[in-house]
PDB file of C-alpha atoms in Angstrom:
ATOM      1  CA  ALA A   1      16.428   0.310  38.742  1.00 50.00           C
ATOM      2  CA  PRO A   2      14.205   0.119  35.845  1.00 54.00           C
ATOM      3  CA  GLN A   3      11.169   2.319  35.739  1.00 58.00           C
ATOM      4  CA  ASP A   4       7.879   1.823  33.315  1.00 60.00           C
ATOM      5  CA  GLY A   5       7.243   4.620  30.912  1.00 59.00           C
ATOM      6  CA  GLU A   6       8.250   5.944  28.234  1.00 57.00           C
ATOM      7  CA  TYR A   7      11.906   7.100  27.222  1.00 56.00           C
ATOM      8  CA  TYR A   8      13.170   8.850  24.637  1.00 56.00           C
ATOM      9  CA  LEU A   9      16.733   8.264  22.289  1.00 54.00           C
ATOM     10  CA  ARG A  10      16.797  10.973  20.510  1.00 56.00           C
ATOM     11  CA  LEU A  11      20.131  10.746  17.437  1.00 51.00           C
ATOM     12  CA  ARG A  12      21.027  14.762  16.423  1.00 55.00           C
ATOM     13  CA  THR A  13      23.870  16.020  13.048  1.00 51.00           C
ATOM     14  CA  ASP A  14      24.873  19.690  12.966  1.00 53.00           C
ATOM     15  CA  SER A  15      26.172  18.785   9.159  1.00 51.00           C
ATOM     16  CA  ALA A  16      23.955  20.567   6.982  1.00 47.00           C
ATOM     17  CA  THR A  17      25.814  19.879   3.313  1.00 47.00           C
ATOM     18  CA  VAL A  18      26.591  16.015   4.383  1.00 46.00           C
ATOM     19  CA  ASP A  19      24.012  13.618   3.103  1.00 51.00           C
ATOM     20  CA  THR A  20      23.668  11.024   6.372  1.00 52.00           C
ATOM     21  CA  ASN A  21      23.401   7.269   6.469  1.00 54.00           C
ATOM     22  CA  TYR A  22      22.093   5.856   9.405  1.00 52.00           C
ATOM     23  CA  ASP A  23      20.928   2.702  10.915  1.00 56.00           C
ATOM     24  CA  LEU A  24      19.603   2.189  14.726  1.00 55.00           C
ATOM     25  CA  LEU A  25      20.204  -0.863  16.186  1.00 55.00           C
ATOM     26  CA  LEU A  26      17.430  -1.312  19.493  1.00 56.00           C
ATOM     27  CA  THR A  27      17.700  -3.846  21.168  1.00 52.00           C
ATOM     28  CA  LEU A  28      15.635  -4.923  23.713  1.00 52.00           C
ATOM     29  CA  ASP A  29      16.461  -7.267  26.739  1.00 49.00           C
ATOM     30  CA  GLN A  30      14.710  -9.139  30.002  1.00 45.00           C
ATOM     31  CA  ILE A  31      17.312  -7.489  33.133  1.00 36.00           C
ATOM     32  CA  HIS A  32      15.834  -8.974  35.446  1.00 40.00           C
ATOM     33  CA  GLY A  33      15.436 -12.523  35.068  1.00 42.00           C
ATOM     34  CA  ALA A  34      12.167 -13.674  37.290  1.00 39.00           C
ATOM     35  CA  LEU A  35      10.016 -10.643  35.508  1.00 40.00           C
ATOM     36  CA  ALA A  36       8.041 -12.404  32.297  1.00 42.00           C
ATOM     37  CA  PRO A  37       9.303 -10.625  29.040  1.00 46.00           C
ATOM     38  CA  SER A  38       5.873  -9.266  27.437  1.00 47.00           C
ATOM     39  CA  GLY A  39       4.271  -6.003  27.166  1.00 52.00           C
ATOM     40  CA  GLN A  40       3.988  -3.990  23.768  1.00 54.00           C
ATOM     41  CA  PHE A  41       7.184  -1.915  21.936  1.00 55.00           C
ATOM     42  CA  ASP A  42       6.789   1.208  20.000  1.00 56.00           C
ATOM     43  CA  TYR A  43       9.231   3.004  18.586  1.00 54.00           C
ATOM     44  CA  THR A  44       9.636   5.956  15.946  1.00 53.00           C
ATOM     45  CA  VAL A  45      11.838   7.709  13.191  1.00 53.00           C
ATOM     46  CA  THR A  46      11.784  10.394  12.292  1.00 51.00           C
ATOM     47  CA  ASP A  47      14.144  11.675   9.240  1.00 52.00           C
ATOM     48  CA  ASN A  48      13.690  15.420   8.209  1.00 50.00           C
ATOM     49  CA  ALA A  49      16.743  15.092   6.053  1.00 48.00           C
ATOM     50  CA  VAL A  50      15.518  15.793   2.436  1.00 41.00           C
ATOM     51  CA  GLN A  51      18.671  13.735   1.211  1.00 42.00           C
ATOM     52  CA  SER A  52      18.848  11.293   4.598  1.00 43.00           C
ATOM     53  CA  SER A  53      17.654   7.795   5.101  1.00 49.00           C
ATOM     54  CA  ALA A  54      16.884   5.695   7.955  1.00 56.00           C
ATOM     55  CA  SER A  55      16.436   2.269   9.375  1.00 63.00           C
ATOM     56  CA  ALA A  56      16.348   0.813  11.973  1.00 66.00           C
ATOM     57  CA  VAL A  57      17.044  -3.106  13.373  1.00 70.00           C
ATOM     58  CA  VAL A  58      14.893  -4.048  16.375  1.00 68.00           C
ATOM     59  CA  TYR A  59      15.659  -7.323  18.634  1.00 61.00           C
ATOM     60  CA  ASN A  60      12.968  -8.238  20.865  1.00 54.00           C
ATOM     61  CA  VAL A  61      12.652 -10.837  24.202  1.00 50.00           C
ATOM     62  CA  SER A  62       9.568 -13.053  24.132  1.00 60.00           C
ATOM     63  CA  GLY A  63       5.708 -12.539  24.735  1.00 68.00           C
ATOM     64  CA  THR A  64       6.149  -9.005  22.903  1.00 80.00           C
ATOM     65  CA  THR A  65       4.279  -6.841  19.982  1.00 86.00           C
ATOM     66  CA  ILE A  66       6.698  -4.833  18.291  1.00 87.00           C
ATOM     67  CA  ASN A  67       5.248  -1.995  16.342  1.00 87.00           C
ATOM     68  CA  GLY A  68       7.083  -0.665  13.186  1.00 84.00           C
ATOM     69  CA  SER A  69       7.788   2.835  11.939  1.00 84.00           C
ATOM     70  CA  ASN A  70       7.524   4.472   8.142  1.00 86.00           C
ATOM     71  CA  ASN A  71      10.867   3.585   7.691  1.00 86.00           C
ATOM     72  CA  ASP A  72      12.904  -0.038   7.223  1.00 91.00           C
ATOM     73  CA  GLU A  73      13.022  -2.361   9.727  1.00 90.00           C
ATOM     74  CA  ILE A  74      14.370  -5.843  10.506  1.00 91.00           C
ATOM     75  CA  ILE A  75      12.145  -7.465  14.162  1.00 91.00           C
ATOM     76  CA  ILE A  76      13.183 -10.443  15.649  1.00 90.00           C
ATOM     77  CA  GLY A  77      10.856 -11.979  16.849  1.00 89.00           C
ATOM     78  CA  GLY A  78      12.103 -14.141  20.447  1.00 87.00           C
ATOM     79  CA  ALA A  79      11.491 -17.978  21.384  1.00 88.00           C
ATOM     80  CA  THR A  80       7.639 -17.221  22.229  1.00 89.00           C
ATOM     81  CA  ASP A  81       4.682 -16.041  21.046  1.00 93.00           C
ATOM     82  CA  ASP A  82       5.265 -12.493  18.821  1.00 92.00           C
ATOM     83  CA  THR A  83       3.249  -9.521  16.649  1.00 94.00           C
ATOM     84  CA  LEU A  84       4.942  -7.967  14.881  1.00 94.00           C
ATOM     85  CA  LYS A  85       4.094  -5.317  12.476  1.00 94.00           C
ATOM     86  CA  GLY A  86       5.959  -3.605  10.268  1.00 93.00           C
ATOM     87  CA  PHE A  87       3.877  -1.043   8.899  1.00 91.00           C
ATOM     88  CA  GLY A  88       5.422   1.290   5.845  1.00 92.00           C
ATOM     89  CA  GLY A  89       8.853   0.895   4.502  1.00 93.00           C
ATOM     90  CA  ASN A  90      10.431  -2.381   2.970  1.00 96.00           C
ATOM     91  CA  ASP A  91      10.710  -4.789   5.904  1.00 96.00           C
ATOM     92  CA  VAL A  92      11.925  -8.076   7.400  1.00 96.00           C
ATOM     93  CA  LEU A  93       9.846  -9.573   9.802  1.00 96.00           C
ATOM     94  CA  ILE A  94      11.902 -12.803  11.632  1.00 96.00           C
ATOM     95  CA  GLY A  95       9.071 -14.635  13.543  1.00 95.00           C
ATOM     96  CA  GLY A  96      11.586 -16.915  15.139  1.00 93.00           C
ATOM     97  CA  GLY A  97      10.215 -19.501  18.000  1.00 94.00           C
ATOM     98  CA  GLY A  98       6.424 -19.887  18.967  1.00 95.00           C
ATOM     99  CA  ASN A  99       2.715 -18.499  17.229  1.00 97.00           C
ATOM    100  CA  ASP A 100       4.067 -15.778  15.903  1.00 97.00           C
ATOM    101  CA  ALA A 101       1.783 -12.988  13.822  1.00 98.00           C
ATOM    102  CA  LEU A 102       3.929 -10.985  11.499  1.00 98.00           C
ATOM    103  CA  TYR A 103       1.950  -7.936   9.309  1.00 98.00           C
ATOM    104  CA  GLY A 104       3.922  -6.434   6.759  1.00 98.00           C
ATOM    105  CA  GLY A 105       2.140  -3.115   5.513  1.00 97.00           C
ATOM    106  CA  ASP A 106       2.855  -1.249   3.383  1.00 97.00           C
ATOM    107  CA  GLY A 107       6.085  -1.555   0.963  1.00 97.00           C
ATOM    108  CA  ILE A 108       8.483  -4.615   0.160  1.00 98.00           C
ATOM    109  CA  ASP A 109       8.469  -7.123   2.565  1.00 98.00           C
ATOM    110  CA  ARG A 110      10.086 -10.236   3.655  1.00 99.00           C
ATOM    111  CA  LEU A 111       8.319 -12.256   6.206  1.00 99.00           C
ATOM    112  CA  ASP A 112       9.468 -15.796   7.754  1.00 99.00           C
ATOM    113  CA  GLY A 113       7.494 -16.996  10.431  1.00 98.00           C
ATOM    114  CA  GLY A 114      10.374 -19.600  11.760  1.00 97.00           C
ATOM    115  CA  THR A 115       8.928 -22.789  14.065  1.00 97.00           C
ATOM    116  CA  GLY A 116       5.776 -22.515  15.169  1.00 98.00           C
ATOM    117  CA  ASN A 117       2.538 -22.034  13.736  1.00 99.00           C
ATOM    118  CA  ASP A 118       2.250 -18.531  12.635  1.00 99.00           C
ATOM    119  CA  VAL A 119       0.120 -15.855  10.970  1.00 99.00           C
ATOM    120  CA  LEU A 120       1.976 -14.319   7.950  1.00 99.00           C
ATOM    121  CA  ASP A 121      -0.085 -11.295   5.853  1.00 99.00           C
ATOM    122  CA  GLY A 122       2.102  -9.201   3.672  1.00 99.00           C
ATOM    123  CA  GLY A 123       0.188  -6.368   3.313  1.00 98.00           C
ATOM    124  CA  ALA A 124       0.248  -4.337   0.282  1.00 98.00           C
ATOM    125  CA  GLY A 125       3.399  -4.416  -2.132  1.00 97.00           C
ATOM    126  CA  ASN A 126       5.243  -7.595  -4.177  1.00 98.00           C
ATOM    127  CA  ASP A 127       6.524  -9.727  -0.820  1.00 99.00           C
ATOM    128  CA  LEU A 128       8.169 -12.673  -0.005  1.00 99.00           C
ATOM    129  CA  LEU A 129       6.295 -15.111   2.642  1.00 99.00           C
ATOM    130  CA  ILE A 130       7.967 -18.067   4.732  1.00 99.00           C
ATOM    131  CA  GLY A 131       5.769 -19.478   6.683  1.00 99.00           C
ATOM    132  CA  GLY A 132       9.301 -21.787   7.892  1.00 98.00           C
ATOM    133  CA  ALA A 133       7.497 -24.816   9.954  1.00 98.00           C
ATOM    134  CA  GLY A 134       5.001 -25.999  11.703  1.00 98.00           C
ATOM    135  CA  ASN A 135       1.042 -25.674  10.269  1.00 99.00           C
ATOM    136  CA  ASP A 136       0.959 -21.819   9.357  1.00 99.00           C
ATOM    137  CA  THR A 137      -1.481 -19.732   7.229  1.00 99.00           C
ATOM    138  CA  LEU A 138      -0.668 -16.807   4.686  1.00 99.00           C
ATOM    139  CA  THR A 139      -1.938 -14.225   3.642  1.00 99.00           C
ATOM    140  CA  GLY A 140       0.455 -12.147   0.613  1.00 99.00           C
ATOM    141  CA  GLY A 141      -2.189  -8.912   0.142  1.00 98.00           C
ATOM    142  CA  LEU A 142      -2.506  -6.654  -2.343  1.00 98.00           C
ATOM    143  CA  GLY A 143       0.939  -7.475  -4.782  1.00 97.00           C
ATOM    144  CA  ALA A 144       2.037  -9.815  -6.834  1.00 98.00           C
ATOM    145  CA  ASP A 145       3.893 -12.194  -3.279  1.00 99.00           C
ATOM    146  CA  VAL A 146       5.843 -14.969  -3.781  1.00 99.00           C
ATOM    147  CA  PHE A 147       5.413 -17.720  -1.206  1.00 99.00           C
ATOM    148  CA  LYS A 148       8.216 -19.945  -0.686  1.00 99.00           C
ATOM    149  CA  TRP A 149       8.952 -23.285   0.808  1.00 99.00           C
ATOM    150  CA  GLN A 150      11.811 -24.529   2.148  1.00 99.00           C
ATOM    151  CA  LEU A 151      13.158 -28.298   2.898  1.00 98.00           C
ATOM    152  CA  ALA A 152      13.816 -27.715   7.112  1.00 98.00           C
ATOM    153  CA  ASP A 153       9.844 -26.371   6.863  1.00 97.00           C
ATOM    154  CA  LYS A 154       8.542 -29.549   5.627  1.00 98.00           C
ATOM    155  CA  GLY A 155       6.974 -32.401   7.549  1.00 99.00           C
ATOM    156  CA  THR A 156       8.480 -36.144   7.901  1.00 99.00           C
ATOM    157  CA  PRO A 157       6.016 -38.463   5.075  1.00 99.00           C
ATOM    158  CA  GLY A 158       2.994 -39.469   6.028  1.00 99.00           C
ATOM    159  CA  SER A 159       2.596 -36.953   8.740  1.00 99.00           C
ATOM    160  CA  PRO A 160       2.893 -33.340   6.453  1.00 99.00           C
ATOM    161  CA  ALA A 161       3.233 -29.922   7.483  1.00 99.00           C
ATOM    162  CA  VAL A 162      -0.238 -28.284   6.763  1.00 99.00           C
ATOM    163  CA  ASP A 163      -0.050 -24.666   5.531  1.00 99.00           C
ATOM    164  CA  THR A 164      -2.812 -22.210   4.150  1.00 99.00           C
ATOM    165  CA  VAL A 165      -2.550 -20.241   1.949  1.00 99.00           C
ATOM    166  CA  THR A 166      -5.358 -17.820   2.028  1.00 99.00           C
ATOM    167  CA  ASP A 167      -5.448 -15.084  -1.048  1.00 99.00           C
ATOM    168  CA  PHE A 168      -3.206 -17.144  -4.039  1.00 99.00           C
ATOM    169  CA  ASP A 169      -4.067 -15.078  -6.721  1.00 98.00           C
ATOM    170  CA  ALA A 170      -4.015 -17.864 -10.185  1.00 94.00           C
ATOM    171  CA  THR A 171      -3.959 -15.132 -12.537  1.00 93.00           C
ATOM    172  CA  ALA A 172      -0.668 -14.924 -14.919  1.00 91.00           C
ATOM    173  CA  GLY A 173       2.285 -12.447 -13.307  1.00 88.00           C
ATOM    174  CA  SER A 174       0.739 -12.130  -9.971  1.00 96.00           C
ATOM    175  CA  ASP A 175       1.422 -14.502  -7.145  1.00 98.00           C
ATOM    176  CA  LYS A 176       3.845 -17.308  -7.225  1.00 98.00           C
ATOM    177  CA  LEU A 177       4.376 -20.904  -5.724  1.00 99.00           C
ATOM    178  CA  ASP A 178       8.540 -20.836  -4.897  1.00 99.00           C
ATOM    179  CA  LEU A 179       9.039 -24.677  -4.615  1.00 98.00           C
ATOM    180  CA  ARG A 180      12.928 -24.269  -5.475  1.00 98.00           C
ATOM    181  CA  ASP A 181      14.277 -25.002  -1.754  1.00 98.00           C
ATOM    182  CA  LEU A 182      11.572 -27.770  -0.604  1.00 99.00           C
ATOM    183  CA  LEU A 183      11.765 -30.081  -3.812  1.00 98.00           C
ATOM    184  CA  GLN A 184      14.892 -32.413  -4.047  1.00 98.00           C
ATOM    185  CA  GLY A 185      16.193 -33.136  -7.546  1.00 96.00           C
ATOM    186  CA  GLU A 186      13.213 -31.899  -9.362  1.00 96.00           C
ATOM    187  CA  ILE A 187      13.942 -31.282 -13.173  1.00 92.00           C
ATOM    188  CA  GLY A 188      11.261 -28.593 -14.109  1.00 85.00           C
ATOM    189  CA  SER A 189      10.691 -28.348 -18.251  1.00 78.00           C
ATOM    190  CA  GLY A 190      12.762 -30.089 -21.007  1.00 74.00           C
ATOM    191  CA  GLY A 191      12.571 -33.843 -21.883  1.00 68.00           C
ATOM    192  CA  GLY A 192      13.198 -35.791 -18.094  1.00 72.00           C
ATOM    193  CA  ALA A 193      10.808 -32.961 -16.708  1.00 90.00           C
ATOM    194  CA  ASN A 194       9.035 -34.650 -13.398  1.00 96.00           C
ATOM    195  CA  LEU A 195       7.588 -32.830 -11.429  1.00 98.00           C
ATOM    196  CA  GLU A 196       4.597 -35.309 -11.527  1.00 97.00           C
ATOM    197  CA  ASP A 197       6.698 -37.350  -8.796  1.00 98.00           C
ATOM    198  CA  PHE A 198       6.834 -34.373  -6.304  1.00 98.00           C
ATOM    199  CA  LEU A 199       3.322 -33.089  -6.711  1.00 98.00           C
ATOM    200  CA  HIS A 200      -0.657 -33.912  -6.592  1.00 99.00           C
ATOM    201  CA  PHE A 201      -3.550 -31.392  -7.235  1.00 99.00           C
ATOM    202  CA  GLU A 202      -7.022 -32.451  -5.955  1.00 98.00           C
ATOM    203  CA  LYS A 203      -9.546 -30.495  -5.353  1.00 98.00           C
ATOM    204  CA  SER A 204     -11.656 -30.121  -1.989  1.00 98.00           C
ATOM    205  CA  GLY A 205     -14.182 -28.577  -2.136  1.00 98.00           C
ATOM    206  CA  SER A 206     -13.186 -24.091  -3.569  1.00 98.00           C
ATOM    207  CA  ASN A 207     -10.415 -25.353  -2.172  1.00 99.00           C
ATOM    208  CA  THR A 208      -6.321 -26.460  -4.606  1.00 99.00           C
ATOM    209  CA  VAL A 209      -4.612 -28.603  -2.429  1.00 99.00           C
ATOM    210  CA  VAL A 210      -1.510 -29.425  -3.412  1.00 99.00           C
ATOM    211  CA  HIS A 211       0.307 -32.791  -2.007  1.00 99.00           C
ATOM    212  CA  VAL A 212       3.867 -32.417  -2.204  1.00 99.00           C
ATOM    213  CA  SER A 213       6.856 -35.432  -1.783  1.00 99.00           C
ATOM    214  CA  SER A 214       9.885 -33.164  -1.189  1.00 99.00           C
ATOM    215  CA  ALA A 215      11.567 -36.251  -2.345  1.00 98.00           C
ATOM    216  CA  GLY A 216       9.466 -37.258  -5.778  1.00 98.00           C
ATOM    217  CA  ASN A 217       7.805 -40.127  -4.501  1.00 98.00           C
ATOM    218  CA  PHE A 218       5.178 -40.340  -5.914  1.00 98.00           C
ATOM    219  CA  ALA A 219       6.990 -41.790  -9.038  1.00 95.00           C
ATOM    220  CA  GLY A 220       3.994 -44.253  -9.019  1.00 92.00           C
ATOM    221  CA  GLY A 221       2.001 -41.718  -8.431  1.00 96.00           C
ATOM    222  CA  TYR A 222       0.512 -39.938  -5.316  1.00 98.00           C
ATOM    223  CA  ALA A 223       0.739 -41.938  -1.831  1.00 98.00           C
ATOM    224  CA  ALA A 224      -0.440 -40.817   1.094  1.00 98.00           C
ATOM    225  CA  GLY A 225       2.602 -42.098   2.721  1.00 99.00           C
ATOM    226  CA  GLN A 226       4.847 -40.721   1.305  1.00 99.00           C
ATOM    227  CA  GLU A 227       3.524 -36.935   1.218  1.00 99.00           C
ATOM    228  CA  ASP A 228       5.963 -34.607   3.524  1.00 99.00           C
ATOM    229  CA  GLN A 229       3.996 -31.331   3.016  1.00 99.00           C
ATOM    230  CA  THR A 230       0.133 -29.728   2.179  1.00 99.00           C
ATOM    231  CA  ILE A 231      -0.214 -26.734   0.705  1.00 99.00           C
ATOM    232  CA  VAL A 232      -4.260 -25.499   0.618  1.00 99.00           C
ATOM    233  CA  LEU A 233      -5.090 -22.326  -1.249  1.00 99.00           C
ATOM    234  CA  GLN A 234      -8.112 -21.544  -0.418  1.00 99.00           C
ATOM    235  CA  GLY A 235     -10.823 -20.100  -2.260  1.00 98.00           C
ATOM    236  CA  ILE A 236      -9.149 -20.945  -5.520  1.00 98.00           C
ATOM    237  CA  ASP A 237      -9.275 -23.735  -8.583  1.00 98.00           C
ATOM    238  CA  LEU A 238      -5.850 -24.535  -9.876  1.00 98.00           C
ATOM    239  CA  ILE A 239      -7.592 -27.968 -11.927  1.00 97.00           C
ATOM    240  CA  GLY A 240     -10.235 -26.587 -13.809  1.00 95.00           C
ATOM    241  CA  GLY A 241     -10.959 -29.596 -16.719  1.00 96.00           C
ATOM    242  CA  PHE A 242      -7.471 -30.684 -16.021  1.00 97.00           C
ATOM    243  CA  THR A 243      -7.330 -34.602 -15.928  1.00 97.00           C
ATOM    244  CA  THR A 244      -3.825 -34.972 -14.849  1.00 97.00           C
ATOM    245  CA  ASP A 245      -1.093 -33.079 -12.932  1.00 97.00           C
ATOM    246  CA  GLN A 246       1.653 -32.862 -15.424  1.00 96.00           C
ATOM    247  CA  GLN A 247      -1.355 -30.516 -17.086  1.00 97.00           C
ATOM    248  CA  VAL A 248      -1.660 -28.870 -13.968  1.00 98.00           C
ATOM    249  CA  ILE A 249       1.978 -28.399 -13.697  1.00 97.00           C
ATOM    250  CA  GLN A 250       2.340 -26.796 -17.138  1.00 96.00           C
ATOM    251  CA  ASP A 251      -0.428 -24.623 -17.308  1.00 96.00           C
ATOM    252  CA  MET A 252       1.439 -23.285 -14.007  1.00 97.00           C
ATOM    253  CA  LEU A 253       4.489 -23.014 -15.691  1.00 95.00           C
ATOM    254  CA  ASN A 254       3.323 -21.126 -17.855  1.00 95.00           C
ATOM    255  CA  LYS A 255       1.357 -18.750 -16.174  1.00 96.00           C
ATOM    256  CA  GLY A 256       4.637 -18.567 -13.908  1.00 96.00           C
ATOM    257  CA  LYS A 257       2.505 -19.182 -11.303  1.00 97.00           C
ATOM    258  CA  LEU A 258       5.497 -22.353  -9.935  1.00 97.00           C
ATOM    259  CA  ILE A 259       8.960 -21.316  -9.020  1.00 97.00           C
ATOM    260  CA  THR A 260      10.909 -24.747  -9.170  1.00 96.00           C
ATOM    261  CA  ASP A 261      15.099 -25.191 -10.981  1.00 90.00           C
TER     262      ASP A 261
END
């Protein structure tokens, strides 16, 4: 019968001359279906070889806290609320279902909240943050981060998903909004540029609110009934003295802050 306590798994190679590259796959499964799958799981990969590299893939059951290590990891949450922490290394954290909390830590990380209302924090490094479906809160942390939206992440016209970016850096060459998959049929530059049909910018207090119609249905001007995604950029003014959406869009393109097709 399974018992509580600490369990150890040791992998060893006796070779002193051959480089050893390996992946460690850990699968957490619920053996007894009647037991609530909750708790905390920690693991450590210790690699003393000079030229070896270690990575780990962790699949966990729902309702769990997973603490990573300083190595590169792929940590995948379950169907309910999870807390995934990458710490060091270049990690991939995928929340899955539920309202998840993802913390990248150091390194160049990819955080994907999945469904639910998730909280993502990239930490240090140039990270990629994807909130997924639901109303998510995204913090890039240190580094030049990319905040990405996909078509499946949006709400419906008139009932948009609302995501909040807490620390968007508006200076040139830093953080970016990647809307390539979200916007359908947009033309970012040239004579047929039409991004103002997709994006409307509004100043709200100290925030900039980006109203999005993924289908480009703002062609006759902003219409709340056509909005299916809202992006709140906290504490930042992207509008300044501009008077049209096209001016704001062009400024973002010039500074490399907006990625479109």
